[in-house]
Coordinates of C-alpha atoms (C1' of nucleotides) in Angstrom, one line a residue:
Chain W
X1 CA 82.6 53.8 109.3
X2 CA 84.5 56.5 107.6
X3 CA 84.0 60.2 108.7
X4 CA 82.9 62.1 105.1
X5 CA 84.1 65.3 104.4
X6 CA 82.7 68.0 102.0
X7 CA 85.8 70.8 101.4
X8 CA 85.8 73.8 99.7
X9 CA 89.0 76.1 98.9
X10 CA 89.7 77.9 95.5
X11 CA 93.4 76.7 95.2
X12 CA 93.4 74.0 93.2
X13 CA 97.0 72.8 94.3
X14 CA 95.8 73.4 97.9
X15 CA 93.0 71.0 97.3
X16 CA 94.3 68.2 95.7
X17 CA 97.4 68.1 98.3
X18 CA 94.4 68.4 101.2
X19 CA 92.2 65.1 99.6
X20 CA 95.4 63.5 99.6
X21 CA 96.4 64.6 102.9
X22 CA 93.1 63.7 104.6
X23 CA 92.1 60.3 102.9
X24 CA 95.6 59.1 103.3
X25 CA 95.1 56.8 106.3
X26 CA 91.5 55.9 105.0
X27 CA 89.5 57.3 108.3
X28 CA 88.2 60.1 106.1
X29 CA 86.3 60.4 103.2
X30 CA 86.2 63.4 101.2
X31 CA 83.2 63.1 99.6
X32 CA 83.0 66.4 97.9
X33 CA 85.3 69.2 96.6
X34 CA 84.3 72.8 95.7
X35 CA 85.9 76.1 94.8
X36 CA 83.3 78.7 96.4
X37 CA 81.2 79.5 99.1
X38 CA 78.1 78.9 97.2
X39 CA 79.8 75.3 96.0
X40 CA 80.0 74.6 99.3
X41 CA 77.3 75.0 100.3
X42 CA 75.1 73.2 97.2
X43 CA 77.7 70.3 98.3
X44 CA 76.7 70.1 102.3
X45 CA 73.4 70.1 100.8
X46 CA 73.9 67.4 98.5
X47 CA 76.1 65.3 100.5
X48 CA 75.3 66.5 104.3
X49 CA 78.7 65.6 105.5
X50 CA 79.9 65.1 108.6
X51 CA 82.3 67.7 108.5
X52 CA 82.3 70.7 106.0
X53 CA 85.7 72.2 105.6
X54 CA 86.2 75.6 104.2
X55 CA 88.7 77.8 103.3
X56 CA 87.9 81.4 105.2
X57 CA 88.9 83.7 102.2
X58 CA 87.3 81.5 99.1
X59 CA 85.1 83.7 96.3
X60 CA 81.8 84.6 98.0
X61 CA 83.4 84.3 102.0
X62 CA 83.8 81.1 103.9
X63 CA 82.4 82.8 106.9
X64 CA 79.4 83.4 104.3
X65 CA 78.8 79.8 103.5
X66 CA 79.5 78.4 106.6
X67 CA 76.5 80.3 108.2
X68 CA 74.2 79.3 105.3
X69 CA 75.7 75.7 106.2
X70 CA 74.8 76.1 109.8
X71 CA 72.0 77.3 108.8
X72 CA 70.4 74.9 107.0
X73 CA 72.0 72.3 108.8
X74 CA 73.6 70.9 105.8
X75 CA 76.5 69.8 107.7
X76 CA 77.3 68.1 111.2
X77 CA 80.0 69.9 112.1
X78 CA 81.9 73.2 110.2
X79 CA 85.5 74.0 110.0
X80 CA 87.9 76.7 108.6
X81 CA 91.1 76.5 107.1
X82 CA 93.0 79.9 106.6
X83 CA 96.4 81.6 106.9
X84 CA 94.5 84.2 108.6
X85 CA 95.8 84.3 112.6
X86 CA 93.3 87.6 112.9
X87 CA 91.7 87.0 116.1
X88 CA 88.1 89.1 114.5
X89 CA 88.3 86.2 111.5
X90 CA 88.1 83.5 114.3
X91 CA 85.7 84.9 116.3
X92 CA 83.5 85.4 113.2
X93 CA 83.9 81.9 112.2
X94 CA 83.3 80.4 115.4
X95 CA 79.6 83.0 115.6
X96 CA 78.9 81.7 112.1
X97 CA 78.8 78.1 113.5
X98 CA 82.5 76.6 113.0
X99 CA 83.6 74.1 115.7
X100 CA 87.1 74.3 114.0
X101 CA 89.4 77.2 113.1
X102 CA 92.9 75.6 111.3
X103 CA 96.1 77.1 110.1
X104 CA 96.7 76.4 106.5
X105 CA 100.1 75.6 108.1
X106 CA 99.4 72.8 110.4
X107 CA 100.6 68.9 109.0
X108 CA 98.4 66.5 107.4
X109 CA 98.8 64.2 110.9
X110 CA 97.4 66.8 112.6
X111 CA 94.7 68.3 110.3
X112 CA 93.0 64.6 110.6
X113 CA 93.5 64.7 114.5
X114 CA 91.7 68.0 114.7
X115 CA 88.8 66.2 112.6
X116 CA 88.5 63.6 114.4
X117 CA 88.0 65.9 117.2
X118 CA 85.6 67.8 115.2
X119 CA 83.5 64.9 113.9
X120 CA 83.2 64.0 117.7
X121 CA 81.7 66.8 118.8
X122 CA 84.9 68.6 120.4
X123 CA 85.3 72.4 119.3
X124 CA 88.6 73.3 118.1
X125 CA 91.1 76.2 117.9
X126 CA 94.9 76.5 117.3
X127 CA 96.3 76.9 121.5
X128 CA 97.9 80.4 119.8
X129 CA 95.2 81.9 118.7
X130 CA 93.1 80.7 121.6
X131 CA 95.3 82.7 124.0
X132 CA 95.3 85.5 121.4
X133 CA 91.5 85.8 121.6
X134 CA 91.4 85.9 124.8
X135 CA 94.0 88.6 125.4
X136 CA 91.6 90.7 122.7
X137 CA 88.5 89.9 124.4
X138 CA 90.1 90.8 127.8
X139 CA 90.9 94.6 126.1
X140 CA 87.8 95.1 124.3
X141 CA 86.2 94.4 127.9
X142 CA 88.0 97.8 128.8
X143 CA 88.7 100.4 126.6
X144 CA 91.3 103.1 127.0
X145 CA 89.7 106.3 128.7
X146 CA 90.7 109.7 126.5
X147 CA 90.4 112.8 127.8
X148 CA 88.6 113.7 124.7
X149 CA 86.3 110.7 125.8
X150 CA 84.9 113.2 128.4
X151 CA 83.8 115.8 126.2
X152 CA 80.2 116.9 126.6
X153 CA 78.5 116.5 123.7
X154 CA 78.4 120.3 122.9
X155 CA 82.2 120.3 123.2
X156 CA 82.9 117.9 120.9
X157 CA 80.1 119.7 118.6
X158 CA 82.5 122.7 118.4
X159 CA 86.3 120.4 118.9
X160 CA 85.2 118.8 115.6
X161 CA 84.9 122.0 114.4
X162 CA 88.3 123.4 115.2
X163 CA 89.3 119.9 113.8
X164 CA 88.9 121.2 110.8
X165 CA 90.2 124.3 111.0
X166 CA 87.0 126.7 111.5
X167 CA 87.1 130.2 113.4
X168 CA 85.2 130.6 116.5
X169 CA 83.0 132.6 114.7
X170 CA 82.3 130.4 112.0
X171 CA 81.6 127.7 115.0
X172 CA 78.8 130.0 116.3
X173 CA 77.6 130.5 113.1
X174 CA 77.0 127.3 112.4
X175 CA 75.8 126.3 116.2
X176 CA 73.7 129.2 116.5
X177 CA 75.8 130.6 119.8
X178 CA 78.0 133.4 120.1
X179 CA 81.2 133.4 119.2
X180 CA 81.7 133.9 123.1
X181 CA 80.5 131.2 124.1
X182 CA 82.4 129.0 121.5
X183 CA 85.3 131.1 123.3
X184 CA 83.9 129.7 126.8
X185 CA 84.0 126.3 125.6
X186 CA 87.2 126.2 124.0
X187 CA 88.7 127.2 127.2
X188 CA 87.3 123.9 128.9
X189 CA 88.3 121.8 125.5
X190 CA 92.0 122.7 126.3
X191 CA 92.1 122.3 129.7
X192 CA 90.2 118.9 129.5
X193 CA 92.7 118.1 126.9
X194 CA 96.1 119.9 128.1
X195 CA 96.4 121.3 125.0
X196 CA 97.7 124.9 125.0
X197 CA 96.0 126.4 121.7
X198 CA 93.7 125.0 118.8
X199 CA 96.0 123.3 117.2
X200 CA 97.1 121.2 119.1
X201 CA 93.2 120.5 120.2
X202 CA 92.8 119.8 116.5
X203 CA 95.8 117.6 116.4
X204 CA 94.5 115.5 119.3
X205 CA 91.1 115.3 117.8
X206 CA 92.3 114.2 114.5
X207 CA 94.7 111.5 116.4
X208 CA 91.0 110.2 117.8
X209 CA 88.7 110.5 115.7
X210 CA 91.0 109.7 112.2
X211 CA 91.4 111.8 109.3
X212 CA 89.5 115.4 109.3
X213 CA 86.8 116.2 106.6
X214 CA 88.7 118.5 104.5
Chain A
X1 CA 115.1 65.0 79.9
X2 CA 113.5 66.2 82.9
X3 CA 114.0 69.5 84.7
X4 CA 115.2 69.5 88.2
X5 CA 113.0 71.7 90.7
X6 CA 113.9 72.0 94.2
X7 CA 111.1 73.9 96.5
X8 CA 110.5 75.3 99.7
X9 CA 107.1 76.3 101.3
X10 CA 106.2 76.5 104.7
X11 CA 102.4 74.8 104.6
X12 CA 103.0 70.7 104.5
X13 CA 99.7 70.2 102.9
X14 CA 100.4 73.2 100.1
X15 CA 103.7 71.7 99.8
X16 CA 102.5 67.8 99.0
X17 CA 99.8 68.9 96.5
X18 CA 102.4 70.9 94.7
X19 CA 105.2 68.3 94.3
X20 CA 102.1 65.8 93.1
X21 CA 100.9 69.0 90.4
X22 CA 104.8 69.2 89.8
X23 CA 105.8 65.7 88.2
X24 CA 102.7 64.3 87.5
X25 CA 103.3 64.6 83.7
X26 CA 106.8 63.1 84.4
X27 CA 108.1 66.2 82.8
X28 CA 109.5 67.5 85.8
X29 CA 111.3 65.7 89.1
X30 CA 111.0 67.9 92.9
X31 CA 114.4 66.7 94.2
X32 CA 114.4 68.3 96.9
X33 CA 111.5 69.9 98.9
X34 CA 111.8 72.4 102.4
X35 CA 110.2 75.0 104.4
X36 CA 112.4 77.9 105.1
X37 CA 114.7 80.4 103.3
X38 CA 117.7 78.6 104.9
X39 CA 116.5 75.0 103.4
X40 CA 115.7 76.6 100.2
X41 CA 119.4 77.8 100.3
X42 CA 121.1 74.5 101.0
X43 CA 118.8 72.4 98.3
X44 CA 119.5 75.0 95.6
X45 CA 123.6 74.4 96.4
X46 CA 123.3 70.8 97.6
X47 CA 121.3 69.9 94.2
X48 CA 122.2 72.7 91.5
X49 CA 118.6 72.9 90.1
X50 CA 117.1 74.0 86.9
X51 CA 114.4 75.6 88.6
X52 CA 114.0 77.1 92.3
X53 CA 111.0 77.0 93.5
X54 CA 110.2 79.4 96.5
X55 CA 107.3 80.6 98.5
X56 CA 107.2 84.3 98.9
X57 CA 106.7 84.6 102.4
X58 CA 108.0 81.5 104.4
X59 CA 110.2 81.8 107.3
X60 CA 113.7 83.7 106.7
X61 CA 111.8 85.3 103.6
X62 CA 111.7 84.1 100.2
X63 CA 113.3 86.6 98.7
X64 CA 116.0 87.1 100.7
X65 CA 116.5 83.2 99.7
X66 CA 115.9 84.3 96.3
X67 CA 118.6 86.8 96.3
X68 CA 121.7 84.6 98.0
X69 CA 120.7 81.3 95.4
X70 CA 120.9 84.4 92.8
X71 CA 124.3 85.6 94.3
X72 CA 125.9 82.1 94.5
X73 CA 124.4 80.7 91.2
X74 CA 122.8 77.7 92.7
X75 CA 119.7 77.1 90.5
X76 CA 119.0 77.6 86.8
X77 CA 116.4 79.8 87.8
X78 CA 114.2 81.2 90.9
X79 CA 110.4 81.3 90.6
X80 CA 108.3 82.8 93.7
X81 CA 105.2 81.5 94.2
X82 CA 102.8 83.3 96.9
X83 CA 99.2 84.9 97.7
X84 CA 100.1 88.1 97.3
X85 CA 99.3 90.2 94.7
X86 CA 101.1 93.3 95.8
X87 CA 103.3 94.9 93.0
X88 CA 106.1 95.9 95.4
X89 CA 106.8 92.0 96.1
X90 CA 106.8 91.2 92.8
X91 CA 109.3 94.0 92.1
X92 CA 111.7 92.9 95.0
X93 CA 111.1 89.5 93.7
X94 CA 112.2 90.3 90.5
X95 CA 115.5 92.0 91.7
X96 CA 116.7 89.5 93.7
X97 CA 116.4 87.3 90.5
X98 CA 113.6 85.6 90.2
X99 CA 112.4 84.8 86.6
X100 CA 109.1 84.0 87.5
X101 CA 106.1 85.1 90.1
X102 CA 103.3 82.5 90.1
X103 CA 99.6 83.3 92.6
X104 CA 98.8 80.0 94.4
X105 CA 95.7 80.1 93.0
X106 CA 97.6 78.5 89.4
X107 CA 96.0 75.4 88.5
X108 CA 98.5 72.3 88.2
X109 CA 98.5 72.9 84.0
X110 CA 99.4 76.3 84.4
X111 CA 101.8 75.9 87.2
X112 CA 103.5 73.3 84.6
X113 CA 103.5 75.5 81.6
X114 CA 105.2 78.5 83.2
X115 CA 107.6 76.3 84.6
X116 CA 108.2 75.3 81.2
X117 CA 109.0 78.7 80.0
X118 CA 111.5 79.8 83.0
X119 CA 113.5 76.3 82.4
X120 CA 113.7 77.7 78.7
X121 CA 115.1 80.8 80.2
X122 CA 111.9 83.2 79.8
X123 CA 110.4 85.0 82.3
X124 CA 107.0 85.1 83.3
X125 CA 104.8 87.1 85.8
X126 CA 100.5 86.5 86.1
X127 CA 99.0 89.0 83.2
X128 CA 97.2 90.6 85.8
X129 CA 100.5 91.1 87.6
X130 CA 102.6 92.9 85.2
X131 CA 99.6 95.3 84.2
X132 CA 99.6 96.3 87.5
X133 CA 103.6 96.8 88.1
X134 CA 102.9 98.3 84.6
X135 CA 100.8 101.5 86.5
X136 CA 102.3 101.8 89.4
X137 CA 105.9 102.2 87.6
X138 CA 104.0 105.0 85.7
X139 CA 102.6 106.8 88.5
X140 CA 105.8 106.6 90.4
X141 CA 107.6 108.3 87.6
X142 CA 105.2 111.0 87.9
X143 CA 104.6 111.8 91.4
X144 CA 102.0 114.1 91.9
X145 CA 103.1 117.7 93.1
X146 CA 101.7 119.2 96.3
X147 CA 101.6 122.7 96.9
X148 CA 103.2 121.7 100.8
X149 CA 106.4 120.3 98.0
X150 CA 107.0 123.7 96.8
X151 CA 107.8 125.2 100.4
X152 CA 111.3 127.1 100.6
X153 CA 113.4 124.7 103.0
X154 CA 113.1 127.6 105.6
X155 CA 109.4 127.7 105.0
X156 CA 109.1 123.7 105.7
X157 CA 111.1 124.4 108.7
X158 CA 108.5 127.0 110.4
X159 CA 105.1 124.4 109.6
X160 CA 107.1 122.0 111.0
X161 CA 106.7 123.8 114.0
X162 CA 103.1 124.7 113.7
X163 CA 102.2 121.5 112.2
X164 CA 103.0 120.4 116.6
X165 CA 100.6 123.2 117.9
X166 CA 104.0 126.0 118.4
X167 CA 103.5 129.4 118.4
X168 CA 105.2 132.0 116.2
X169 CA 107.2 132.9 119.3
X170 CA 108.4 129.4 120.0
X171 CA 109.5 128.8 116.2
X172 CA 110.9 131.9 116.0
X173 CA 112.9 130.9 119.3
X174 CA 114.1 128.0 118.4
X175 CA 115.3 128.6 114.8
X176 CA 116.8 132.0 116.3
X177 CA 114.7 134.3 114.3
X178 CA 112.5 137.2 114.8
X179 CA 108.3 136.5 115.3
X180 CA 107.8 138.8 113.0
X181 CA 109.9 136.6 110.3
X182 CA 107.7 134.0 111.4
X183 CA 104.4 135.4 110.9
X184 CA 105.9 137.1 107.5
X185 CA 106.3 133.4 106.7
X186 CA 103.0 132.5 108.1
X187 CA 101.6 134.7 105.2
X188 CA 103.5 132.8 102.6
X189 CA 102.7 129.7 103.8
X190 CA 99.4 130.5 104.5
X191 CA 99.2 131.6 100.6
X192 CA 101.4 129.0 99.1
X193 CA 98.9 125.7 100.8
X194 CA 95.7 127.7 100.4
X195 CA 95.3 127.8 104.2
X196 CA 93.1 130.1 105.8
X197 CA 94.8 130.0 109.2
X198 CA 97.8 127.8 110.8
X199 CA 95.4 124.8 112.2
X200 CA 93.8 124.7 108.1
X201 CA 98.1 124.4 107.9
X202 CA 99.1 122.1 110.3
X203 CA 96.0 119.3 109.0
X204 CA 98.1 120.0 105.7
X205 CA 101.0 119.2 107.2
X206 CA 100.1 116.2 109.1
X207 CA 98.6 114.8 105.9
X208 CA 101.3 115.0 103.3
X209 CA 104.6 114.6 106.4
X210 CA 101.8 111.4 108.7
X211 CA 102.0 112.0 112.7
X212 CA 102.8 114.9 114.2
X213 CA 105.9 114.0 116.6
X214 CA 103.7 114.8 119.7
Chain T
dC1 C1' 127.1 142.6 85.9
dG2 C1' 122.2 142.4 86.6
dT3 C1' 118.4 139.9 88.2
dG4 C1' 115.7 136.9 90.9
dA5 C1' 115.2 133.9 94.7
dA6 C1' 115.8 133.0 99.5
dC7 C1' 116.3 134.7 104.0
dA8 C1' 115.6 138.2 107.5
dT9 C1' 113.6 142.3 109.8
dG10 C1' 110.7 146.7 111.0
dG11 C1' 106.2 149.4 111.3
dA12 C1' 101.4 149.8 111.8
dC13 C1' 97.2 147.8 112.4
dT14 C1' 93.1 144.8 112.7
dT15 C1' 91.1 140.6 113.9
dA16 C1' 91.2 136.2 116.3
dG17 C1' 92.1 133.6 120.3
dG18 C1' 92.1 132.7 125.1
dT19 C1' 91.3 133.8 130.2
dC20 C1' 88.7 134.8 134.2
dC21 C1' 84.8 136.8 136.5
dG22 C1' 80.0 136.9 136.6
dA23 C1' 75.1 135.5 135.6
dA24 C1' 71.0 132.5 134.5
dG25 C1' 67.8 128.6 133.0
dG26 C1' 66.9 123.7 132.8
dG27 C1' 67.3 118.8 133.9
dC28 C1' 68.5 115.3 137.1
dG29 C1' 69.4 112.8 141.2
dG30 C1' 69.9 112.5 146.2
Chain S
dC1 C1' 64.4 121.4 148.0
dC2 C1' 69.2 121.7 146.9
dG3 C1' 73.4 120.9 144.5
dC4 C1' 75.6 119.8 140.4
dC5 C1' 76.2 119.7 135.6
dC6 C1' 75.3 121.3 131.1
dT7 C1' 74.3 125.1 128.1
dT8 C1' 74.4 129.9 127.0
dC9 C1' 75.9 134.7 127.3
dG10 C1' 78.2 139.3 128.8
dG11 C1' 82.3 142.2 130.3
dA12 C1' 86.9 143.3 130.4
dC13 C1' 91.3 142.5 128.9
dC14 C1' 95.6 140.8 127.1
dT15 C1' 98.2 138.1 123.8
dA16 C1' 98.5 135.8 119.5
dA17 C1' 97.9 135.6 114.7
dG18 C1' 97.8 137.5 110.2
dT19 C1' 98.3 141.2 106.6
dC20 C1' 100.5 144.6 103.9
dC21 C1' 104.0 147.9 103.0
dA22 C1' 108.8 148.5 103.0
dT23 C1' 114.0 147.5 103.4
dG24 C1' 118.3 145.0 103.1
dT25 C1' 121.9 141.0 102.3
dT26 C1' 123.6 137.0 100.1
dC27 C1' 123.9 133.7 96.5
dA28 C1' 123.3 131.5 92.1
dC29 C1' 122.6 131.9 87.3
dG30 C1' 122.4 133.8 82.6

DNA sequence: CGTGAACATGGACTTAGGTCCGAAGGGCGG
DNA sequence: CCGCCCTTCGGACCTAAGTCCATGTTCACG
């Protein structure tokens, strides 16, 4: 009983060394070979593999197809093959239904061990990235704190002001307050961010919020 | 009369498909096949090929590999082959000797045919490619002019300082000059980047120089 | 040699920025 | 109800920033 395969990757070189590579010791079948995400998926469909393989960065997104694959249930099992080590690429693939997330690196011996995993129901990721996901879900858990994290929101109304070089009185203008109390607040802004003048409150807020609307 | 290819890619199941593409025509023989920089270097000397094959970005760097099979004349000629379409690689690739720059994404024909043409001694780069190097040689021969590049070097020298959030007083301290000759060349400044004040300045400043050393 | 550019400084003045004290209304939570 | 925070504003005042007029020296180039 041969465990079919459905593949799709848009390097043809790729390809042909990965049928080879896979049906090599006869446990596999690759039963279909595309170049797309839509070819993918039309083959799951066709075919309804055990195991549809798919290159993350193919025309139209492998991420793409392999949630219209999980979708429609097309498939028993999805995995991705990708030089991409990007710890967001693997957690999209996994949320889009992959149990398998491969290094284009990794040797033909182990390519067909991780299937075999896959076609038994065992999820799979490379032990590196694993421990990289989790060091990246672990900081997203707990953000940095910036000072400019505790502006009010009427202070950051007039910091993103001076971010971009306006007057205090071109502030109030635009705020409808007085120019004094634009004074008032900048005078907390600094101190909240221990910055000793406008610029360097403008600096800070570029740093955070990115590149300033000139 | 077959041509001689060593090559030397990092990916096992990338690297099989290609020696397969490679000679099955019988018009070419791999005779020798790696996955580093250092391997690449020792094939190309060990086996004096026609052609070396390299992959652009494998460990120890293909073009660094590239560029010492170049200096020892090991190979007839160097081809890179790669995923990256970025004009600066295929420049470096080009000056550490390579004849030819190839996209993985070749079919097995094509890959055959330029291989062809670099064994006859011409060189080749993907269309898309060289239009590409083609612009961006133009527009580094023209680099555009900023106001902030016609700045007197003692000019540049004050926005330095308020491009960090400094007062006149500070610059003027530290370059040991007056405040007033700083705010005289506030006013030039001021007038030369179309600034209304020094934070309109400094967001110059930090765009055309990057970070502000804060 | 004459000229222009770059660098430096002074005077006078106005506007902008920032600080600190004070006051008040509204919303929210204990 | 009370305290706290957020928002808004006034007063008084001092320093910083910016402008414009003027002057002078040095250096490089035609």
């Amino acid at each position: 009983m041969t465990i079919r395969i459905i593949l799709a990757d848009d390097h043809p070189i790729f390809r042909e060394g990965l049928v080879n590579s896979i049906e090599e010791t006869g446990e596999f079948e690759v039963v279909g070979v595309g170049g797309s995400a839509d070819e993918a998926v039309a083959l799951a469909f066709q075919y309804k593999p055990d195991i549809a393989l798919l290159d993350l960065s193919m025309p139209g997104n492998g991420i793409t197809a392999a949630q219209r694959i999980s979708d429609a249930g097309s498939a028993g099992a999805i995995a991705m093959l990708t030089v991409s080590e990007d710890s967001n690429d693997v957690t999209a693939a996994m949320q889009a239904g992959a149990m398998g997330y491969l290094l284009k690196g990794v040797s033909a011996s182990e390519l067909r061990e991780v299937l075999g995993k896959i076609a038994r129901g065992e999820a799979h990721v490379s032990p590196g990235l694993a421990a990289q996901m989790l060091r990246v879900m672990q900081n997203e858990t707990k953000p940095p704190r910036q000072p400019i994290d505790e502006l009010t929101k009427r202070e950051e109304d007039i910091l993103r002001g001076v971010a971009v070089g306006k007057s205090n009185k071109e502030i109030g203008s635009e705020l409808n307050i007085q120019e004094k109390t634009v004074k008032h607040y900048m005078t907390i802004i600094l101190g909240k961010l221990q910055a000793r003048n406008r610029v360097e409150a403008a600096l800070i807020a570029q740093e955070a919020w990115g590149k300033s609307q000139s």
